[in-house]
């Protein structure tokens, strides 16, 4: 009531200050319709993800081709991998930390720069959806550990045992030596990062992982960190990362890739530059993997990895393509 009164009074005051000459110049003009100078090419939806996660891009494409938005596409796309217990690096069935806790990290970012993230989340199979709830239902960006788990239950998520018979057996085997390596075993991780453009030309991205197998309890990688594991700028493009999270965080990797694209580099050139920048600081090291994947506003894609064998999946109107990426050490 008070606010309404204030607004009413202030508009009256403002109207009272308008001079007669200004009022006289306020007439409605009908302008002739001007034809647009150039025809803008119609925007074509596209989705890409790290590695060969065929079912994940299929799902995202299903959403995009039905006219769905990029945010729903990336969420539903990566959820496929979170639910796949044969993928032992994401969601349910992800390998535990060295204390035997399966802890998940994920984030999501939309066209308006809204983002949400969960770190060290336990007992919940779909961390990306909890991250989306953080984005949409709270004034915060990151929720961690017990707080994130409690929030998830409040939002209706169910408690689940994230171990599978296979990951429990592997963990028991690992305990016999408890050999913890700070350098990543390149076979031991496969985060899914996904980027999509919808029919409106809007970009969104998501990234989800169980992180490094047998990591120190409490460790959080790059994947749920906005700017490191994922970054979207709807004016320019988006990027996501996979590999040794510590190195990606150190260079604010995904933000770097998007900024390189803003300066005019193609997605491919930007990913190469990002990887090379990291390698310059790690000269001689061949024992780890860093991969970036990027998409720009025109729907061009690129990817690059420090280790051979990195591929990314692309789904567009042309169909499904598995792109082999030229890697740094080939
Ligand atoms: N980037 C992930 C992390 O460091 C791991 C991975 O991509 O495989 O947690």
Short mmCIF file of C-alpha atoms and ligand atoms in Angstrom, two decimals:
data_model
loop_
_atom_site.label_atom_id
_atom_site.label_comp_id
_atom_site.label_asym_id
_atom_site.label_seq_id
_atom_site.Cartn_x
_atom_site.Cartn_y
_atom_site.Cartn_z
CA UNK A 1 0.00 0.00 0.00
CA UNK A 2 2.74 2.44 1.04
CA UNK A 3 4.77 1.50 -2.04
CA UNK A 4 1.79 1.94 -4.35
CA UNK A 5 1.09 5.36 -2.84
CA UNK A 6 4.72 6.34 -3.30
CA UNK A 7 4.75 5.26 -6.94
CA UNK A 8 1.50 7.08 -7.62
CA UNK A 9 2.78 10.29 -6.06
CA UNK A 10 6.14 10.17 -7.78
CA UNK A 11 4.59 9.64 -11.22
CA UNK A 12 2.30 12.59 -10.63
CA UNK A 13 5.29 14.68 -9.63
CA UNK A 14 7.23 13.58 -12.69
CA UNK A 15 4.29 14.34 -14.98
CA UNK A 16 3.97 17.73 -13.36
CA UNK A 17 7.55 18.58 -14.28
CA UNK A 18 7.11 17.89 -18.01
CA UNK A 19 7.10 21.19 -19.88
CA UNK A 20 4.54 22.18 -22.48
CA UNK A 21 7.10 22.12 -25.31
CA UNK A 22 8.12 18.55 -24.48
CA UNK A 23 4.50 17.51 -24.48
CA UNK A 24 3.95 19.15 -27.84
CA UNK A 25 6.79 17.14 -29.39
CA UNK A 26 5.30 13.83 -28.22
CA UNK A 27 3.38 12.72 -31.24
CA UNK A 28 2.93 9.27 -32.62
CA UNK A 29 4.74 8.63 -35.89
CA UNK A 30 4.06 5.68 -38.12
CA UNK A 31 7.34 4.61 -39.68
CA UNK A 32 7.37 2.73 -42.98
CA UNK A 33 8.33 -0.89 -42.53
CA UNK A 34 12.01 -1.47 -43.32
CA UNK A 35 13.12 -4.78 -44.73
CA UNK A 36 15.90 -6.46 -42.70
CA UNK A 37 19.34 -5.90 -44.24
CA UNK A 38 20.46 -9.49 -44.02
CA UNK A 39 18.57 -12.71 -43.60
CA UNK A 40 19.67 -14.41 -40.43
CA UNK A 41 20.19 -18.14 -40.85
CA UNK A 42 17.67 -20.17 -38.85
CA UNK A 43 19.11 -21.53 -35.65
CA UNK A 44 19.58 -25.25 -35.61
CA UNK A 45 19.60 -27.18 -32.36
CA UNK A 46 22.73 -29.09 -31.52
CA UNK A 47 24.06 -31.01 -28.54
CA UNK A 48 27.56 -32.20 -27.71
CA UNK A 49 28.98 -34.13 -24.80
CA UNK A 50 32.34 -35.37 -23.64
CA UNK A 51 33.23 -38.95 -24.53
CA UNK A 52 31.02 -41.48 -26.28
CA UNK A 53 27.86 -41.17 -24.28
CA UNK A 54 25.51 -42.07 -27.11
CA UNK A 55 22.42 -42.58 -24.96
CA UNK A 56 22.93 -39.22 -23.27
CA UNK A 57 23.02 -37.23 -26.52
CA UNK A 58 20.09 -39.30 -27.84
CA UNK A 59 18.03 -38.22 -24.86
CA UNK A 60 19.06 -34.57 -25.14
CA UNK A 61 18.24 -34.63 -28.85
CA UNK A 62 14.82 -36.07 -28.11
CA UNK A 63 14.15 -32.99 -25.95
CA UNK A 64 15.60 -30.50 -28.47
CA UNK A 65 13.89 -31.98 -31.52
CA UNK A 66 10.53 -31.85 -29.73
CA UNK A 67 11.05 -28.09 -29.31
CA UNK A 68 12.36 -28.34 -25.74
CA UNK A 69 14.83 -25.86 -24.35
CA UNK A 70 18.57 -26.33 -23.96
CA UNK A 71 18.41 -26.40 -20.16
CA UNK A 72 15.97 -29.33 -20.08
CA UNK A 73 17.98 -31.06 -22.81
CA UNK A 74 21.28 -30.98 -20.93
CA UNK A 75 19.72 -31.95 -17.62
CA UNK A 76 17.86 -34.92 -19.08
CA UNK A 77 20.84 -35.86 -21.23
CA UNK A 78 23.37 -36.15 -18.41
CA UNK A 79 20.79 -37.85 -16.17
CA UNK A 80 21.05 -40.84 -18.48
CA UNK A 81 24.68 -41.31 -17.45
CA UNK A 82 23.93 -40.60 -13.80
CA UNK A 83 21.44 -43.47 -13.89
CA UNK A 84 23.69 -45.85 -15.82
CA UNK A 85 25.35 -48.05 -13.22
CA UNK A 86 27.81 -49.39 -15.78
CA UNK A 87 29.30 -45.90 -15.95
CA UNK A 88 31.50 -46.00 -12.87
CA UNK A 89 32.46 -42.35 -12.95
CA UNK A 90 29.10 -40.59 -12.82
CA UNK A 91 26.06 -40.81 -10.52
CA UNK A 92 24.88 -44.14 -9.12
CA UNK A 93 27.64 -46.70 -9.53
CA UNK A 94 30.35 -44.04 -9.38
CA UNK A 95 33.53 -45.14 -7.59
CA UNK A 96 33.93 -44.03 -3.97
CA UNK A 97 36.59 -41.96 -2.26
CA UNK A 98 39.29 -43.71 -0.24
CA UNK A 99 37.04 -43.80 2.85
CA UNK A 100 34.37 -45.70 0.93
CA UNK A 101 31.97 -42.80 0.40
CA UNK A 102 30.47 -42.21 -3.02
CA UNK A 103 30.41 -38.43 -3.31
CA UNK A 104 29.02 -36.68 -6.36
CA UNK A 105 29.65 -33.25 -7.90
CA UNK A 106 27.49 -31.55 -10.54
CA UNK A 107 26.48 -28.19 -11.92
CA UNK A 108 24.17 -26.65 -14.48
CA UNK A 109 24.06 -23.23 -16.15
CA UNK A 110 21.46 -21.54 -18.32
CA UNK A 111 21.27 -18.85 -21.00
CA UNK A 112 20.80 -16.05 -18.48
CA UNK A 113 23.88 -16.93 -16.46
CA UNK A 114 21.81 -18.59 -13.74
CA UNK A 115 23.63 -21.53 -12.26
CA UNK A 116 23.43 -24.13 -9.54
CA UNK A 117 25.86 -26.64 -8.15
CA UNK A 118 26.23 -29.42 -5.60
CA UNK A 119 29.50 -30.70 -4.21
CA UNK A 120 30.28 -33.75 -2.09
CA UNK A 121 26.67 -34.92 -2.36
CA UNK A 122 25.97 -38.42 -1.04
CA UNK A 123 23.07 -40.89 -1.37
CA UNK A 124 21.34 -39.04 -4.22
CA UNK A 125 21.48 -40.52 -7.72
CA UNK A 126 20.83 -37.35 -9.72
CA UNK A 127 23.09 -34.55 -8.51
CA UNK A 128 22.47 -32.50 -11.67
CA UNK A 129 18.78 -32.21 -10.81
CA UNK A 130 19.62 -31.15 -7.27
CA UNK A 131 21.97 -28.54 -8.78
CA UNK A 132 19.09 -27.29 -10.91
CA UNK A 133 16.90 -27.03 -7.80
CA UNK A 134 19.65 -25.03 -6.07
CA UNK A 135 19.60 -22.69 -9.07
CA UNK A 136 15.83 -22.37 -9.21
CA UNK A 137 14.69 -22.67 -5.61
CA UNK A 138 17.38 -20.94 -3.55
CA UNK A 139 19.20 -17.61 -3.67
CA UNK A 140 22.50 -19.59 -3.64
CA UNK A 141 24.72 -21.23 -6.22
CA UNK A 142 26.58 -24.02 -4.42
CA UNK A 143 25.35 -26.39 -1.73
CA UNK A 144 27.78 -28.86 -0.20
CA UNK A 145 27.76 -32.17 1.64
CA UNK A 146 25.15 -32.73 4.34
CA UNK A 147 23.43 -29.42 3.59
CA UNK A 148 23.05 -30.35 -0.07
CA UNK A 149 21.73 -33.79 0.89
CA UNK A 150 19.19 -32.34 3.33
CA UNK A 151 18.07 -29.86 0.68
CA UNK A 152 17.67 -32.71 -1.82
CA UNK A 153 15.34 -34.61 0.54
CA UNK A 154 13.34 -31.45 1.12
CA UNK A 155 12.94 -31.21 -2.64
CA UNK A 156 11.62 -34.76 -2.84
CA UNK A 157 14.73 -36.68 -3.91
CA UNK A 158 15.02 -40.21 -2.54
CA UNK A 159 17.88 -41.66 -0.52
CA UNK A 160 19.74 -44.36 -2.46
CA UNK A 161 22.76 -46.56 -1.96
CA UNK A 162 25.07 -45.42 -4.74
CA UNK A 163 27.35 -48.47 -4.52
CA UNK A 164 26.91 -51.33 -6.94
CA UNK A 165 28.22 -54.83 -6.49
CA UNK A 166 30.97 -54.04 -8.96
CA UNK A 167 32.15 -50.80 -7.36
CA UNK A 168 32.01 -52.36 -3.87
CA UNK A 169 34.17 -55.27 -5.05
CA UNK A 170 36.64 -52.93 -6.75
CA UNK A 171 36.84 -50.80 -3.64
CA UNK A 172 37.50 -53.84 -1.44
CA UNK A 173 40.23 -54.86 -3.87
CA UNK A 174 41.69 -51.35 -3.79
CA UNK A 175 41.73 -51.40 0.02
CA UNK A 176 44.22 -54.28 -0.05
CA UNK A 177 46.91 -51.90 -1.23
CA UNK A 178 45.18 -48.55 -0.68
CA UNK A 179 47.53 -47.14 -3.24
CA UNK A 180 46.51 -43.56 -3.61
CA UNK A 181 47.96 -41.67 -6.52
CA UNK A 182 47.66 -37.96 -6.74
CA UNK A 183 48.09 -38.25 -10.49
CA UNK A 184 44.99 -39.48 -12.17
CA UNK A 185 44.73 -42.86 -13.76
CA UNK A 186 43.52 -41.89 -17.19
CA UNK A 187 41.29 -44.93 -17.37
CA UNK A 188 39.65 -44.08 -14.12
CA UNK A 189 37.43 -41.16 -14.91
CA UNK A 190 34.88 -40.11 -17.52
CA UNK A 191 32.93 -37.07 -16.41
CA UNK A 192 30.04 -36.09 -18.64
CA UNK A 193 29.93 -32.44 -19.66
CA UNK A 194 27.15 -31.50 -22.07
CA UNK A 195 26.43 -28.32 -24.05
CA UNK A 196 23.33 -27.62 -26.13
CA UNK A 197 21.74 -24.95 -28.28
CA UNK A 198 17.99 -24.99 -28.71
CA UNK A 199 15.78 -23.71 -31.54
CA UNK A 200 15.76 -20.23 -29.99
CA UNK A 201 19.53 -20.16 -30.23
CA UNK A 202 19.93 -20.27 -26.45
CA UNK A 203 22.79 -22.19 -24.87
CA UNK A 204 22.87 -24.24 -21.67
CA UNK A 205 25.29 -26.73 -20.14
CA UNK A 206 25.62 -29.35 -17.42
CA UNK A 207 28.47 -31.31 -15.92
CA UNK A 208 28.32 -34.28 -13.53
CA UNK A 209 30.83 -36.72 -12.02
CA UNK A 210 31.83 -38.88 -9.10
CA UNK A 211 35.28 -37.34 -9.44
CA UNK A 212 38.56 -39.17 -9.10
CA UNK A 213 38.25 -42.71 -7.85
CA UNK A 214 39.62 -43.20 -4.30
CA UNK A 215 40.21 -39.49 -3.87
CA UNK A 216 40.91 -38.05 -0.42
CA UNK A 217 37.62 -37.74 1.47
CA UNK A 218 36.21 -34.26 0.95
CA UNK A 219 37.97 -33.63 -2.33
CA UNK A 220 35.98 -31.62 -4.88
CA UNK A 221 37.12 -31.32 -8.49
CA UNK A 222 36.42 -28.85 -11.25
CA UNK A 223 33.16 -30.38 -12.48
CA UNK A 224 30.76 -28.55 -10.12
CA UNK A 225 32.74 -25.29 -10.17
CA UNK A 226 31.21 -22.69 -12.47
CA UNK A 227 33.98 -21.29 -14.68
CA UNK A 228 36.16 -24.37 -14.21
CA UNK A 229 34.19 -27.48 -15.20
CA UNK A 230 31.47 -25.54 -17.03
CA UNK A 231 30.77 -22.06 -18.28
CA UNK A 232 28.06 -20.61 -20.50
CA UNK A 233 27.83 -17.13 -21.94
CA UNK A 234 24.79 -16.97 -24.19
CA UNK A 235 26.37 -14.17 -26.25
CA UNK A 236 29.44 -16.21 -27.09
CA UNK A 237 29.19 -19.93 -26.39
CA UNK A 238 29.85 -22.55 -23.77
CA UNK A 239 32.62 -24.87 -22.62
CA UNK A 240 33.04 -27.85 -20.34
CA UNK A 241 36.00 -29.87 -19.12
CA UNK A 242 37.06 -33.37 -18.22
CA UNK A 243 40.26 -34.70 -16.71
CA UNK A 244 42.33 -33.69 -13.71
CA UNK A 245 40.08 -31.19 -12.00
CA UNK A 246 42.86 -29.53 -10.04
CA UNK A 247 44.52 -28.37 -13.27
CA UNK A 248 41.23 -27.14 -14.70
CA UNK A 249 40.44 -25.16 -11.55
CA UNK A 250 43.90 -23.58 -11.57
CA UNK A 251 43.27 -22.12 -15.02
CA UNK A 252 39.53 -21.45 -14.58
CA UNK A 253 39.43 -23.61 -17.69
CA UNK A 254 35.91 -23.36 -19.10
CA UNK A 255 35.74 -19.62 -18.51
CA UNK A 256 39.07 -19.31 -20.30
CA UNK A 257 37.77 -21.22 -23.33
CA UNK A 258 34.66 -19.02 -23.58
CA UNK A 259 36.76 -15.87 -23.27
CA UNK A 260 39.10 -17.11 -26.02
CA UNK A 261 36.05 -17.60 -28.25
CA UNK A 262 34.88 -14.10 -27.37
CA UNK A 263 38.22 -12.84 -28.65
CA UNK A 264 37.56 -14.52 -32.00
CA UNK A 265 38.93 -18.04 -31.69
CA UNK A 266 36.88 -20.94 -33.01
CA UNK A 267 35.77 -23.54 -30.46
CA UNK A 268 38.52 -25.85 -31.70
CA UNK A 269 41.24 -23.19 -31.47
CA UNK A 270 40.03 -22.14 -28.02
CA UNK A 271 40.15 -25.71 -26.68
CA UNK A 272 43.63 -26.23 -28.10
CA UNK A 273 44.89 -23.00 -26.58
CA UNK A 274 43.35 -23.91 -23.19
CA UNK A 275 44.96 -27.36 -23.12
CA UNK A 276 48.31 -26.00 -24.25
CA UNK A 277 48.26 -23.34 -21.58
CA UNK A 278 47.83 -26.02 -18.93
CA UNK A 279 50.55 -28.17 -20.44
CA UNK A 280 52.98 -25.26 -20.53
CA UNK A 281 52.74 -25.20 -16.74
CA UNK A 282 53.20 -28.98 -16.57
CA UNK A 283 56.01 -29.52 -19.01
CA UNK A 284 57.11 -33.09 -19.38
CA UNK A 285 54.04 -34.57 -17.68
CA UNK A 286 52.26 -37.16 -19.71
CA UNK A 287 50.52 -38.90 -16.89
CA UNK A 288 47.31 -37.03 -16.87
CA UNK A 289 44.42 -36.02 -18.99
CA UNK A 290 42.76 -32.67 -19.61
CA UNK A 291 40.04 -32.28 -22.21
CA UNK A 292 37.92 -29.31 -23.18
CA UNK A 293 34.78 -29.29 -25.26
CA UNK A 294 33.24 -26.09 -26.65
CA UNK A 295 30.38 -24.77 -28.72
CA UNK A 296 29.85 -21.27 -30.06
CA UNK A 297 26.75 -19.24 -30.78
CA UNK A 298 26.83 -20.33 -34.46
CA UNK A 299 26.66 -23.97 -33.47
CA UNK A 300 30.31 -24.71 -34.31
CA UNK A 301 31.94 -27.22 -31.98
CA UNK A 302 35.46 -28.17 -31.00
CA UNK A 303 37.32 -30.34 -28.55
CA UNK A 304 40.89 -31.04 -27.54
CA UNK A 305 42.59 -33.25 -25.03
CA UNK A 306 46.04 -33.65 -23.59
CA UNK A 307 45.86 -37.38 -24.03
CA UNK A 308 45.12 -39.30 -27.25
CA UNK A 309 41.80 -41.01 -27.60
CA UNK A 310 39.51 -38.20 -26.56
CA UNK A 311 36.27 -38.15 -28.50
CA UNK A 312 33.13 -36.18 -28.18
CA UNK A 313 29.60 -36.89 -29.27
CA UNK A 314 27.65 -34.49 -31.40
CA UNK A 315 24.00 -34.67 -32.30
CA UNK A 316 22.50 -32.24 -34.77
CA UNK A 317 20.01 -32.35 -37.63
CA UNK A 318 22.71 -34.20 -39.56
CA UNK A 319 22.47 -37.03 -37.07
CA UNK A 320 24.82 -38.56 -34.60
CA UNK A 321 28.51 -38.10 -35.00
CA UNK A 322 31.29 -39.40 -32.87
CA UNK A 323 34.11 -36.94 -33.31
CA UNK A 324 37.64 -38.13 -32.80
CA UNK A 325 39.60 -35.21 -31.47
CA UNK A 326 43.19 -34.66 -32.42
CA UNK A 327 44.98 -34.82 -29.14
CA UNK A 328 48.07 -33.14 -27.83
CA UNK A 329 50.27 -36.22 -27.65
CA UNK A 330 49.44 -37.84 -30.94
N1 LIG B 1 37.19 -33.56 -13.79
C1 LIG B 1 36.80 -34.61 -12.88
C2 LIG B 1 37.34 -34.30 -11.52
O1 LIG B 1 38.46 -33.85 -11.42
C3 LIG B 1 37.26 -35.96 -13.27
C4 LIG B 1 37.07 -36.34 -14.69
O2 LIG B 1 36.76 -35.55 -15.55
O3 LIG B 1 37.23 -37.47 -15.00
O4 LIG B 1 36.67 -34.58 -10.55
#
